[in-house]
Short mmCIF file of C-alpha atoms in Angstrom, two decimals:
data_model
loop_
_atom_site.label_atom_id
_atom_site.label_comp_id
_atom_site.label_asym_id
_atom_site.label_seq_id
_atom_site.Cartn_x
_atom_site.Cartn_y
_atom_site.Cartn_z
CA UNK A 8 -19.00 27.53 20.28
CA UNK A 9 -15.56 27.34 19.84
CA UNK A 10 -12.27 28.17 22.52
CA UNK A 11 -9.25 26.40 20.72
CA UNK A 12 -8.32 26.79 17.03
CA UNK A 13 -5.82 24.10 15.62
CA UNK A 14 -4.40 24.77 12.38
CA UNK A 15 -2.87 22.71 9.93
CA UNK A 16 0.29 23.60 8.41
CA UNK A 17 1.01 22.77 4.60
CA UNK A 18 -1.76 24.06 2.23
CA UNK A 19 -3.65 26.10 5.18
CA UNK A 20 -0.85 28.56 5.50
CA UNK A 21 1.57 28.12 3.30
CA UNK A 22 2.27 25.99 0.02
CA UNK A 23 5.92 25.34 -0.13
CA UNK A 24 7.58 29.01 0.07
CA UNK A 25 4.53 30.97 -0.77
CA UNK A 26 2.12 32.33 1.76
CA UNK A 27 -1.38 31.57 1.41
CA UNK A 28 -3.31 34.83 0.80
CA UNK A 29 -4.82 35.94 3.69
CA UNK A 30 -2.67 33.31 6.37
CA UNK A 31 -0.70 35.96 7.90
CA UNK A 32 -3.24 38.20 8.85
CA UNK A 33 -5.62 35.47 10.02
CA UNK A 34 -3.39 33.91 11.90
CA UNK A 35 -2.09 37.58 13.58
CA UNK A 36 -6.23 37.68 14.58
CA UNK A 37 -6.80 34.08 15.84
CA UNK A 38 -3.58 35.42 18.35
CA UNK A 39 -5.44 38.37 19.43
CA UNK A 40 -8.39 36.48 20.29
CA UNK A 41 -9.44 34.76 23.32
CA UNK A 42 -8.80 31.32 21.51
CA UNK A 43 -6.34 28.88 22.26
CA UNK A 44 -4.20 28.45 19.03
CA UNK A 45 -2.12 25.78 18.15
CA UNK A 46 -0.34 24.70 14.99
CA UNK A 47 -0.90 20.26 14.09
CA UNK A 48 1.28 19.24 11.56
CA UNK A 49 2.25 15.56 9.90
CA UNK A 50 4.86 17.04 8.05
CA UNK A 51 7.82 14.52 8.07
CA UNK A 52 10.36 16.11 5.99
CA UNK A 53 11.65 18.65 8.38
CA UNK A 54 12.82 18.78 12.02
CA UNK A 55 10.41 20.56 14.30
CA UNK A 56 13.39 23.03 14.69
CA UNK A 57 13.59 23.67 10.85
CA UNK A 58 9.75 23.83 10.58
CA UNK A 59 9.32 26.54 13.33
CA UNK A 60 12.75 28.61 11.47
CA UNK A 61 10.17 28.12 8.27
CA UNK A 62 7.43 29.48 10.23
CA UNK A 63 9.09 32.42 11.19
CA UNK A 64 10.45 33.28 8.26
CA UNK A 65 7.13 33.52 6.45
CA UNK A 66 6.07 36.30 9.13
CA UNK A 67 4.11 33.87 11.52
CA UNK A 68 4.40 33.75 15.06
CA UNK A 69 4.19 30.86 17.43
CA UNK A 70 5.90 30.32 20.08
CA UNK A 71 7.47 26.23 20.50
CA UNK A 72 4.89 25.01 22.29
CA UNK A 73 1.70 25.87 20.57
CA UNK A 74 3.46 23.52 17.64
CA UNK A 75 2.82 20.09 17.76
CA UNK A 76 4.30 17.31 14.99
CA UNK A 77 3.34 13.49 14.44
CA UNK A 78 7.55 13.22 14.14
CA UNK A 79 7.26 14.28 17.90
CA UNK A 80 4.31 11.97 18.86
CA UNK A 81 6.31 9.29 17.46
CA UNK A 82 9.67 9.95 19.69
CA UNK A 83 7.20 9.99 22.84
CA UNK A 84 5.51 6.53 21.92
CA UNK A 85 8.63 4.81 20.99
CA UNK A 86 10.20 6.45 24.18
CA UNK A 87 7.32 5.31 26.67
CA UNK A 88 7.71 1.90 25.71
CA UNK A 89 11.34 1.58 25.27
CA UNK A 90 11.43 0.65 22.21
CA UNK A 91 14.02 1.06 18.98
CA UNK A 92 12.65 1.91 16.04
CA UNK A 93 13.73 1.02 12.14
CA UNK A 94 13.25 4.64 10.76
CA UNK A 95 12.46 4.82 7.32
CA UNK A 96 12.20 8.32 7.23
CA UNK A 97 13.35 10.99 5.27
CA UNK A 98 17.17 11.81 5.84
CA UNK A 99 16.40 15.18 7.14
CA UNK A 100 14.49 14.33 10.13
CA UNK A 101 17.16 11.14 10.33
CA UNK A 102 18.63 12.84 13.53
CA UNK A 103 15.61 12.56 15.10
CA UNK A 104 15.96 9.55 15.95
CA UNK A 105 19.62 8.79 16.49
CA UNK A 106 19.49 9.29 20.27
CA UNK A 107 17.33 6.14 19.88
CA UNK A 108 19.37 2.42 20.01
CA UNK A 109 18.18 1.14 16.37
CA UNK A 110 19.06 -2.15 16.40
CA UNK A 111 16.32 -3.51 17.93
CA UNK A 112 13.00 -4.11 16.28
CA UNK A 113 9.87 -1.44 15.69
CA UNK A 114 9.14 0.20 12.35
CA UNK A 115 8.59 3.52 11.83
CA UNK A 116 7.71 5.01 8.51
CA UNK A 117 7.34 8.34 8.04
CA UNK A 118 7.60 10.28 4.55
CA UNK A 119 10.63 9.02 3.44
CA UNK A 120 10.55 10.51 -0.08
CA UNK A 121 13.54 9.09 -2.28
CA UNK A 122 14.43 7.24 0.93
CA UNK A 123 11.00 4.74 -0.20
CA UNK A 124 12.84 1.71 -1.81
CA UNK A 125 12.39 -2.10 -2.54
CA UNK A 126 15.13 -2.53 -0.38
CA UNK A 127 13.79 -0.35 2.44
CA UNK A 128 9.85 -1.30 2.68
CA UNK A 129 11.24 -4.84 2.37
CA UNK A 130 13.02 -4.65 5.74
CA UNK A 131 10.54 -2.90 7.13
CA UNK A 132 7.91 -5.83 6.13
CA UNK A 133 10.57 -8.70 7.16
CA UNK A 134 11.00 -6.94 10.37
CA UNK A 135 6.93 -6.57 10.86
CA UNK A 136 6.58 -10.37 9.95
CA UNK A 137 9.09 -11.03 12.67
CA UNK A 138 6.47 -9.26 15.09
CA UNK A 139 8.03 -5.79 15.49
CA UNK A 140 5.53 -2.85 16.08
CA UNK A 141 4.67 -0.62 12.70
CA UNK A 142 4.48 3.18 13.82
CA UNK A 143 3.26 5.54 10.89
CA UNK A 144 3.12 9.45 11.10
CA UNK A 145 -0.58 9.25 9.36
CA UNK A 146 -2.34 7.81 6.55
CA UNK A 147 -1.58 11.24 4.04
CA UNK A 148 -2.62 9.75 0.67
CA UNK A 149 -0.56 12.89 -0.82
CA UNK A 150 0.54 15.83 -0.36
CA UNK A 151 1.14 18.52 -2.77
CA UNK A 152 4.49 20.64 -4.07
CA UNK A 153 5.72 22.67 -6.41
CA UNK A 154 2.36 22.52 -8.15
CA UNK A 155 2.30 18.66 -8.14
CA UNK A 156 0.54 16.07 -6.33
CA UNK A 157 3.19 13.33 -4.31
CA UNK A 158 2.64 10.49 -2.76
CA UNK A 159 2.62 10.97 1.04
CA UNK A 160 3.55 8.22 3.38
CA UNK A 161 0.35 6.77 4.31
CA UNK A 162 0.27 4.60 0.84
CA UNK A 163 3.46 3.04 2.07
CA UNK A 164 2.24 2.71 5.72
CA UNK A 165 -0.71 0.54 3.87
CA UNK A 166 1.85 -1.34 1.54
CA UNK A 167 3.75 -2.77 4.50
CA UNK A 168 0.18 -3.30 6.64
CA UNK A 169 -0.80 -5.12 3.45
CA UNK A 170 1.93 -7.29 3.04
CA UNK A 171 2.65 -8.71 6.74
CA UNK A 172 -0.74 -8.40 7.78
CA UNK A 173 -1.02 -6.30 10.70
CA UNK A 174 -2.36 -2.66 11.68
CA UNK A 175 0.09 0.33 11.88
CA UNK A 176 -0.37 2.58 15.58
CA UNK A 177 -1.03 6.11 13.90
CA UNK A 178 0.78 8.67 15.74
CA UNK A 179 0.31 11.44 13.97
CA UNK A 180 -3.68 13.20 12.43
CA UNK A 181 -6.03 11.05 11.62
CA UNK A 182 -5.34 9.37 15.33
CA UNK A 183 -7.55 10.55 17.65
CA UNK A 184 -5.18 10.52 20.43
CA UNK A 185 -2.87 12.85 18.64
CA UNK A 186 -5.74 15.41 18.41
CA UNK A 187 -6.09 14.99 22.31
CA UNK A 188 -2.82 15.84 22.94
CA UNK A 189 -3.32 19.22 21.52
CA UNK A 190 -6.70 19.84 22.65
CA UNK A 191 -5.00 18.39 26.16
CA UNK A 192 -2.43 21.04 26.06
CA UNK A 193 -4.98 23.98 25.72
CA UNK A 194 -7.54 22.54 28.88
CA UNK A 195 -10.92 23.27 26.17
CA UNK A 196 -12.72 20.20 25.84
CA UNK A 197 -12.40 18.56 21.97
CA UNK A 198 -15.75 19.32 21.13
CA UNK A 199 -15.10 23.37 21.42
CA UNK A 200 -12.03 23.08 19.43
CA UNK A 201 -11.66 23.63 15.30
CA UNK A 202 -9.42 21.47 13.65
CA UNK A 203 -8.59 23.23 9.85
CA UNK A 204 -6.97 21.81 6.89
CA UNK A 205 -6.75 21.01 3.46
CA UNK A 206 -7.25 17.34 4.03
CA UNK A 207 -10.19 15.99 4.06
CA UNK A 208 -9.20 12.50 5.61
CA UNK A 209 -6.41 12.86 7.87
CA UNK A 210 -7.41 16.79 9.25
CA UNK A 211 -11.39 16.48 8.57
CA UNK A 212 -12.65 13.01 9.16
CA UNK A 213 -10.10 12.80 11.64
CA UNK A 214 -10.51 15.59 13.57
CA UNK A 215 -14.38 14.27 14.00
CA UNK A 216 -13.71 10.97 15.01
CA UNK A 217 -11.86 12.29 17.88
CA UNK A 218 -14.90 14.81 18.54
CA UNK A 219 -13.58 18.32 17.34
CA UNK A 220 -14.92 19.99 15.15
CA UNK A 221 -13.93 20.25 11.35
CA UNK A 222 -13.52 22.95 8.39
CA UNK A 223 -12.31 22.44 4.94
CA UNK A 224 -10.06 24.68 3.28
CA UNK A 225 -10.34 24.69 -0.21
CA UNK A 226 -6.23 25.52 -0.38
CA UNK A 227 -3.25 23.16 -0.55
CA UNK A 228 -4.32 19.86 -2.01
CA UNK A 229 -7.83 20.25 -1.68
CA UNK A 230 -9.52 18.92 -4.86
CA UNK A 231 -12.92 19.33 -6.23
CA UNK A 232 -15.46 17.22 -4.53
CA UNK A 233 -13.36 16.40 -1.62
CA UNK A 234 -16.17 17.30 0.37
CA UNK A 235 -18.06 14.69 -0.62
CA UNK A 236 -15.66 12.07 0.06
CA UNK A 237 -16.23 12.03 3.67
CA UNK A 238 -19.30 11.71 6.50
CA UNK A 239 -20.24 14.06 8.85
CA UNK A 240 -21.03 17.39 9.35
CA UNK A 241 -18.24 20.09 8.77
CA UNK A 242 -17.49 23.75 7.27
CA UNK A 243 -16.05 23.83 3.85
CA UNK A 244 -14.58 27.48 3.29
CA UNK A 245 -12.36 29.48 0.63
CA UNK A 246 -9.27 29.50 3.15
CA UNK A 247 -7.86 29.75 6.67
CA UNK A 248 -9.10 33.80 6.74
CA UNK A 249 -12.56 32.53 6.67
CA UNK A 250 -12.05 29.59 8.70
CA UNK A 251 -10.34 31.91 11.53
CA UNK A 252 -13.55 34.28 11.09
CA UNK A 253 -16.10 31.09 11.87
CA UNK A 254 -13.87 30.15 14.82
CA UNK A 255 -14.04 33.96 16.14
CA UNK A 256 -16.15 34.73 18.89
CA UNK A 257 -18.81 36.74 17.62
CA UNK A 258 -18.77 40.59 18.80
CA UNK B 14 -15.46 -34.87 -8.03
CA UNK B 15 -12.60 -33.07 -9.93
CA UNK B 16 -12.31 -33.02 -13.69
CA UNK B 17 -9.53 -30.25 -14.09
CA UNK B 18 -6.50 -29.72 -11.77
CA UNK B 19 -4.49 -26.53 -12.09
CA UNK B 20 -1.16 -26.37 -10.35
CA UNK B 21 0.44 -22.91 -8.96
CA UNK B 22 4.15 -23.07 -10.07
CA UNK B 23 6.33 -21.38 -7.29
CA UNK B 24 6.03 -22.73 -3.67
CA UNK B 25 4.10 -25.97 -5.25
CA UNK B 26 6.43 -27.51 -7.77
CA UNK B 27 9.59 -26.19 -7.26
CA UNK B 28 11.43 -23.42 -4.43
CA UNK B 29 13.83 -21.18 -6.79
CA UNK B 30 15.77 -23.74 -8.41
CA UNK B 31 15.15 -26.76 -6.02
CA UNK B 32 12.17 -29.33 -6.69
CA UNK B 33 9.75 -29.86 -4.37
CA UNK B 34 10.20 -33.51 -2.90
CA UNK B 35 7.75 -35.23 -4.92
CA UNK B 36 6.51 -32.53 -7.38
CA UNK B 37 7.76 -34.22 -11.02
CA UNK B 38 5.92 -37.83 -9.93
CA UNK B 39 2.93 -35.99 -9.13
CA UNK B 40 2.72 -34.34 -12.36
CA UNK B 41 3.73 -36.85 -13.99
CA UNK B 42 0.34 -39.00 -12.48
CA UNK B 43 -1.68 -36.08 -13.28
CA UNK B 44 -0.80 -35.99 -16.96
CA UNK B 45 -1.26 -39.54 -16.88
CA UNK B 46 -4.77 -39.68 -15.40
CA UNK B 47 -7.92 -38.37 -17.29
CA UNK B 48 -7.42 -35.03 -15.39
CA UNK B 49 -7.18 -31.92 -17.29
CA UNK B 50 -4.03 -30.04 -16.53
CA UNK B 51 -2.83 -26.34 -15.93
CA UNK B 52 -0.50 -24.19 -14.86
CA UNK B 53 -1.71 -21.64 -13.43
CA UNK B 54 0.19 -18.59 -12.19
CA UNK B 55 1.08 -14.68 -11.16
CA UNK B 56 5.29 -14.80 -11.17
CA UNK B 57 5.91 -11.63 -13.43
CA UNK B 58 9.93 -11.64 -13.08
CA UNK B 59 10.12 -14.23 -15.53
CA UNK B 60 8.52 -14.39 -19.54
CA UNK B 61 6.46 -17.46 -20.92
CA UNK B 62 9.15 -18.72 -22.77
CA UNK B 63 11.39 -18.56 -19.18
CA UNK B 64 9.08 -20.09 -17.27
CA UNK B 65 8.60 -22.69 -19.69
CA UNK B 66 12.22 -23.39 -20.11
CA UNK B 67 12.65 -23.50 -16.27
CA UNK B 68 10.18 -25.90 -15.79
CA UNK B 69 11.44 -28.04 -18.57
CA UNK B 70 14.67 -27.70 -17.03
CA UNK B 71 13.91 -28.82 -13.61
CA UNK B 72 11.89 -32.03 -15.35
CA UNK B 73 8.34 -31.01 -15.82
CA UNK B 74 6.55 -31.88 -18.93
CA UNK B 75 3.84 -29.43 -19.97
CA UNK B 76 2.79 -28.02 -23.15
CA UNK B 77 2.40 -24.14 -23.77
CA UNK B 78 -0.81 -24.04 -23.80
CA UNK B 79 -1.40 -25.64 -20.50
CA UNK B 80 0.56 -22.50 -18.99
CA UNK B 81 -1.35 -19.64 -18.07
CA UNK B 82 0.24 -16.63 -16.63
CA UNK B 83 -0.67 -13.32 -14.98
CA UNK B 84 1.60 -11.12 -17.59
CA UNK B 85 -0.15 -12.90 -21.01
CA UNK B 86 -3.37 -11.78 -19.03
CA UNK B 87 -2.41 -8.05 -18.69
CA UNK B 88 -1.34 -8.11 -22.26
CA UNK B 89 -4.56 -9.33 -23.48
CA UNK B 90 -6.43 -6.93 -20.97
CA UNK B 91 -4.94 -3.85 -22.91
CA UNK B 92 -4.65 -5.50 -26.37
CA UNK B 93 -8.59 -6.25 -25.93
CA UNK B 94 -8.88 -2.51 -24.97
CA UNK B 95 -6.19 -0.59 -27.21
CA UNK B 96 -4.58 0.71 -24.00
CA UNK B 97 -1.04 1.55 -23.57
CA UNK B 98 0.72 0.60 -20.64
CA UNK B 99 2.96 2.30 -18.22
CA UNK B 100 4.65 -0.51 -16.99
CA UNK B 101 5.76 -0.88 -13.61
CA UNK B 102 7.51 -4.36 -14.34
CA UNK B 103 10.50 -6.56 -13.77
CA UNK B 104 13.37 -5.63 -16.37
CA UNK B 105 12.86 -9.15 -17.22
CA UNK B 106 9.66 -9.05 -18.60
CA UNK B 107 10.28 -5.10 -19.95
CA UNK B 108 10.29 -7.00 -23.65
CA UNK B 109 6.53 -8.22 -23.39
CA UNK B 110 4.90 -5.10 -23.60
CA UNK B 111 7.72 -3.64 -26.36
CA UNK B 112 4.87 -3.63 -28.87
CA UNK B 113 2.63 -1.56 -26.98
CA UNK B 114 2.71 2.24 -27.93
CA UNK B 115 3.70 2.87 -23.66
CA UNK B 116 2.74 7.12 -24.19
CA UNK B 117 -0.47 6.48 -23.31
CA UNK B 118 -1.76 6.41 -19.80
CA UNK B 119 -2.56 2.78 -18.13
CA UNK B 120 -0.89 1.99 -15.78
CA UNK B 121 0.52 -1.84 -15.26
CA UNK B 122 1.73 -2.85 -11.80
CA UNK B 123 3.42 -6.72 -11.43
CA UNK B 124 6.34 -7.57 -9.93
CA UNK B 125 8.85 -5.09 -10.31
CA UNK B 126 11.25 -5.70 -7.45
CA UNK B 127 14.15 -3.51 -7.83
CA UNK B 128 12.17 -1.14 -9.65
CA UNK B 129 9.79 -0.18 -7.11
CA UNK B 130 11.57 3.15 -6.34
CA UNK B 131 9.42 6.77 -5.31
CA UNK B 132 9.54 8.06 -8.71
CA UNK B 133 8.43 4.93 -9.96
CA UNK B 134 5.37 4.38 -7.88
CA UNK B 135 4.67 8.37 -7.79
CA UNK B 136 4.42 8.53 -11.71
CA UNK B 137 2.04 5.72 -11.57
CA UNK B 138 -0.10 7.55 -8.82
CA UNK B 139 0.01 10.50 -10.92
CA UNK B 140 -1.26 8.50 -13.87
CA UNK B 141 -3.81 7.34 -11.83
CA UNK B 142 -4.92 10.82 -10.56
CA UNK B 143 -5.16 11.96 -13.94
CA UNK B 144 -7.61 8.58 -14.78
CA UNK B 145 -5.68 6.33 -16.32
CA UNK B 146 -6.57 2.91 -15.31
CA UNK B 147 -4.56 0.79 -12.90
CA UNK B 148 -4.12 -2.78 -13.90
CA UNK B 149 -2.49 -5.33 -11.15
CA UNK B 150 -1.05 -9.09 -11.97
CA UNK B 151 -2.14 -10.02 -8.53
CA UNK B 152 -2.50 -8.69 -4.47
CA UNK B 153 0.11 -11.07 -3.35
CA UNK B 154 1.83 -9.90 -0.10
CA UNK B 155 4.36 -11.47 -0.03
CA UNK B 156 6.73 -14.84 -1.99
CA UNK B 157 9.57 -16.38 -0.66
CA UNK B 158 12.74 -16.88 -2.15
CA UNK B 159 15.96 -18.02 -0.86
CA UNK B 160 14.26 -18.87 1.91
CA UNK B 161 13.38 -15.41 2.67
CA UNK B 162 10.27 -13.72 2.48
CA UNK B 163 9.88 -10.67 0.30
CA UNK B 164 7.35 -7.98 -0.48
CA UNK B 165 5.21 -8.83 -3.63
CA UNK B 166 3.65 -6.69 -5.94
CA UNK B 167 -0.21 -6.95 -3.90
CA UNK B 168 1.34 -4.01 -1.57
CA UNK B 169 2.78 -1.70 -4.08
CA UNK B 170 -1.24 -2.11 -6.09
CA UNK B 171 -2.37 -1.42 -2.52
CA UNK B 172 0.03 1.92 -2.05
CA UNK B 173 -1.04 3.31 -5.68
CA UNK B 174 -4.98 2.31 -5.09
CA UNK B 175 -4.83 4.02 -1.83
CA UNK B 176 -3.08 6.97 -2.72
CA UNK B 177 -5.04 7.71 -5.77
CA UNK B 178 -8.57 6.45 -4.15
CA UNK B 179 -8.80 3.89 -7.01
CA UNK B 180 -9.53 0.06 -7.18
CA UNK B 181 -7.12 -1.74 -9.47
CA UNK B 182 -8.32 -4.55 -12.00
CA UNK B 183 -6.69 -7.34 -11.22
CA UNK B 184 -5.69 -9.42 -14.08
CA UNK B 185 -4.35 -12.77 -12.48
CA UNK B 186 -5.15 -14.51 -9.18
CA UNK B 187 -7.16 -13.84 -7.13
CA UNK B 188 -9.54 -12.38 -9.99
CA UNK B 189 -12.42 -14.84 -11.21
CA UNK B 190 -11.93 -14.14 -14.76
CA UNK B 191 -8.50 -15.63 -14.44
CA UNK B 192 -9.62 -19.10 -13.18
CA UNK B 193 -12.30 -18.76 -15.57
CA UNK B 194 -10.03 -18.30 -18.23
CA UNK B 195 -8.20 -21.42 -17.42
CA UNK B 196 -11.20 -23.62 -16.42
CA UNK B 197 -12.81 -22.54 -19.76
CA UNK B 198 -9.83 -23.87 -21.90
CA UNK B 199 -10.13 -27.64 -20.18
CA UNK B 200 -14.41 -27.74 -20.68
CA UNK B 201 -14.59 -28.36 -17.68
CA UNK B 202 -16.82 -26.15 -14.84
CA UNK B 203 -14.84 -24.42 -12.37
CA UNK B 204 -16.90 -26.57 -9.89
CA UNK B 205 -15.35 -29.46 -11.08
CA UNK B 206 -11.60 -27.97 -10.97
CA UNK B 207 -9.38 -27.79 -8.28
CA UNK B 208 -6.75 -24.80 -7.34
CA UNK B 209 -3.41 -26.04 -5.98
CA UNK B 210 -1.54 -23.40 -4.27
CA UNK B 211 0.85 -22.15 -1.44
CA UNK B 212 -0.86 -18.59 -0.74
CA UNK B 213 -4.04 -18.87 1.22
CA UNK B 214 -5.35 -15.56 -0.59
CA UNK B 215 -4.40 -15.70 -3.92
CA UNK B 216 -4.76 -19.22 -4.74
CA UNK B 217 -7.34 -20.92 -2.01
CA UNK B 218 -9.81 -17.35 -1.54
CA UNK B 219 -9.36 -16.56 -5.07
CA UNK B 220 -10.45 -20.01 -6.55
CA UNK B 221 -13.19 -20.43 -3.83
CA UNK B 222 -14.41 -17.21 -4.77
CA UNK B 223 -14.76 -18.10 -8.33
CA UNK B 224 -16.59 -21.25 -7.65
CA UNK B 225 -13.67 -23.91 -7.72
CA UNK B 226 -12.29 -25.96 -5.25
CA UNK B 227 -8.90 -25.86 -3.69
CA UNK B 228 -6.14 -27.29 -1.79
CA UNK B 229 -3.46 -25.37 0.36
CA UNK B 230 -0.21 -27.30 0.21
CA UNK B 231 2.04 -26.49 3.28
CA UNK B 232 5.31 -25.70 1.55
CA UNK B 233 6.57 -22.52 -0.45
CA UNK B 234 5.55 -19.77 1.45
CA UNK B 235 2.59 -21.60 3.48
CA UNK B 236 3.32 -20.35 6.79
CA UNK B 237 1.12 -21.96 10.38
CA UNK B 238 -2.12 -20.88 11.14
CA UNK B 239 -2.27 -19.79 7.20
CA UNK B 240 -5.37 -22.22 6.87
CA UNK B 241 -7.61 -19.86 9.43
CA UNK B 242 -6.69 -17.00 7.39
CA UNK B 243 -9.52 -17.90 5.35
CA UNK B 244 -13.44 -18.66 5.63
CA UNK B 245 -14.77 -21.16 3.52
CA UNK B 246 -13.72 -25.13 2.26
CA UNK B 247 -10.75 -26.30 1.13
CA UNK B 248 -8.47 -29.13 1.87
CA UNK B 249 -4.74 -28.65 3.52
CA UNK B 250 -2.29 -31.01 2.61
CA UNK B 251 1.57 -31.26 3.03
CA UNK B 252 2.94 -31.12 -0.59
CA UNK B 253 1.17 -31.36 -4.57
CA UNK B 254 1.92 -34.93 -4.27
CA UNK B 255 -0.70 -35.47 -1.74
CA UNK B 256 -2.99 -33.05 -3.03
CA UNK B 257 -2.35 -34.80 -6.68
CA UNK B 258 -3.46 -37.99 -5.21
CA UNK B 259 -6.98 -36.37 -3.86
CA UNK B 260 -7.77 -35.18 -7.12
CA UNK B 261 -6.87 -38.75 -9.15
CA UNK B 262 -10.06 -40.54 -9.60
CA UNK B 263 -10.47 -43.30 -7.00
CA UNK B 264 -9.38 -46.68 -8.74
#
């Protein structure tokens, strides 16, 4: 049984500036039902102010809270514990983070895009050997656009883990406690909620680790055989209209 | 008993352009004694014929053939395989794959420094996505230079491999065929040769691993506590000199 839907963004509803078929529609339904909804994103290359405009000018409605962004999980760590992150991030999120001191030493890398340099991932590795925290948004292998497959920031998360040694805190999906915070926010227990999205790693196996429950779309940068690639029991389905039809209640 | 000694280059002879205190007598005893001698090593910002001339230059004596290097490795790799490289290297060593037809998709990742960049990386993850094989001089983390410590080419083989959900070969240390290759040009059994390095994974795991013995000197970019880093036996010593003398047959 399920009471709380969480979507994906990117590749569950829409792929760049094109809707996915079906995505409006099932996403007008999930809003008529008695489901929570909420909207889980890693995306790292837009504010959460520029990502709800792009929300809303595809047609979907949401209102600010039901969206919920590993850039905004990583304010609220970095915030509880005082600390003053190294951003390598991508310069449009940038002003996230300059109501934060940076002088003083935690790393966070999100997708940084062009911003990914020798120069940059080597501070961020000096600073981690001097003992600063690493903070990643997730470990997205890629992500797809424009019809290609880019690298997403999780390889460089691993890069810098690799070289100094240590273990990044996850903030955003697959981190269990950023799937509580949404289930959290909606009072249903993570077992009846439905975590959906093209990922099969960071949405999928992570959404089941933290004890929701899991479908596969086969949209975005779902790829052949990506079902295979991970444990555990989980729908695999054409796309979020059929995922929002598995989560209905039945009449 | 040790028949063979081979020597790691940077961190265990010399520091940039600066000998290590005591590095051109030990050498010198070692090509003095019955031991067979090599030079064994992953640096891919330099050529052969650079390396050789630095080395010359700072005093060591060695012949060509006692040099073995992670770069004439790769080449043979592909040569042996009729692959054609796309060449995430050092601008330095652009020149030793100019003979190689580079349209074709492997994909070589050493040291590129500088030329780590997003495009760079993301059109070798692309490569890799589309199957083209992902060669690696080496997963070192880190070297140290100018006394500071900077990101080796290990993480950037660790960002593509992870991205693309492929294993790399690795062509230099730690791989077993590389010792092998070296022990097999002395005669002697890689049970009877011993690995002198500065990196506790690359030179001590890696040589353990492929049934030598080794040594961990404590300069270069030997750091404390490195020794616990790793299971397994070896001997620690402060410089080459001392680990020169353990090797030297007992008068």
């Amino acid at each position: 049984m399920t009471e709380a839907l969480l979507l994906d963004l990117s590749g569950v509803l829409y792929d760049g500036g094109d809707i996915i078929p079906g995505a409006l529609e099932a996403v007008r339904r999930a809003r008529q039902s008695p489901l929570a909804l909420r909207f889980i994103t890693n995306t790292s290359q837009r504010t959460r102010a520029a990502l709800l405009r792009h929300l809303r000018g595809l047609g979907f409605e949401l209102a600010p809270e039901q969206l919920f962004t590993a850039v905004d999980a990583a304010r609220q760590w970095l915030r509880q514990r005082g600390l003053r992150p190294y951003c390598l991030v991508h310069e449009n999120i940038r002003g996230e983070f300059y109501d934060f001191d940076q002088r003083d030493p935690a790393v966070l890398i999100a997708d940084a895009a062009e911003g990914f340099s020798y120069a940059s991932l080597n501070r961020a590795f000096q600073l981690c050997m001097a003992g600063a925290p690493l903070l990643g948004v997730g470990y997205n292998r890629y992500f797809k656009s424009g019809g290609e497959l880019l690298m997403d920031a999780g390889a460089f998360i691993r890069a810098v883990e690799f070289a100094a040694g240590v273990e990044a805190v996850i903030v955003g999906k697959p981190g269990a406690e950023f799937f509580h915070q949404v289930t959290d926010s909606t009072g249903v227990a993570p077992g009846r909620a439905l975590m959906v999205g093209d990922d099969v790693f960071g949405d999928v196996e992570g959404a089941l680790n933290a004890g929701l429950q899991a479908c596969l779309v086969r949209t975005g940068k779902y790829r052949a055989g990506d079902e295979g690639r991970v444990a555990g029991e989980f729908a695999v389905v054409d796309s979020v209209a059929e995922a929002v039809a598995l989560a209905l209640p039945r009449p």
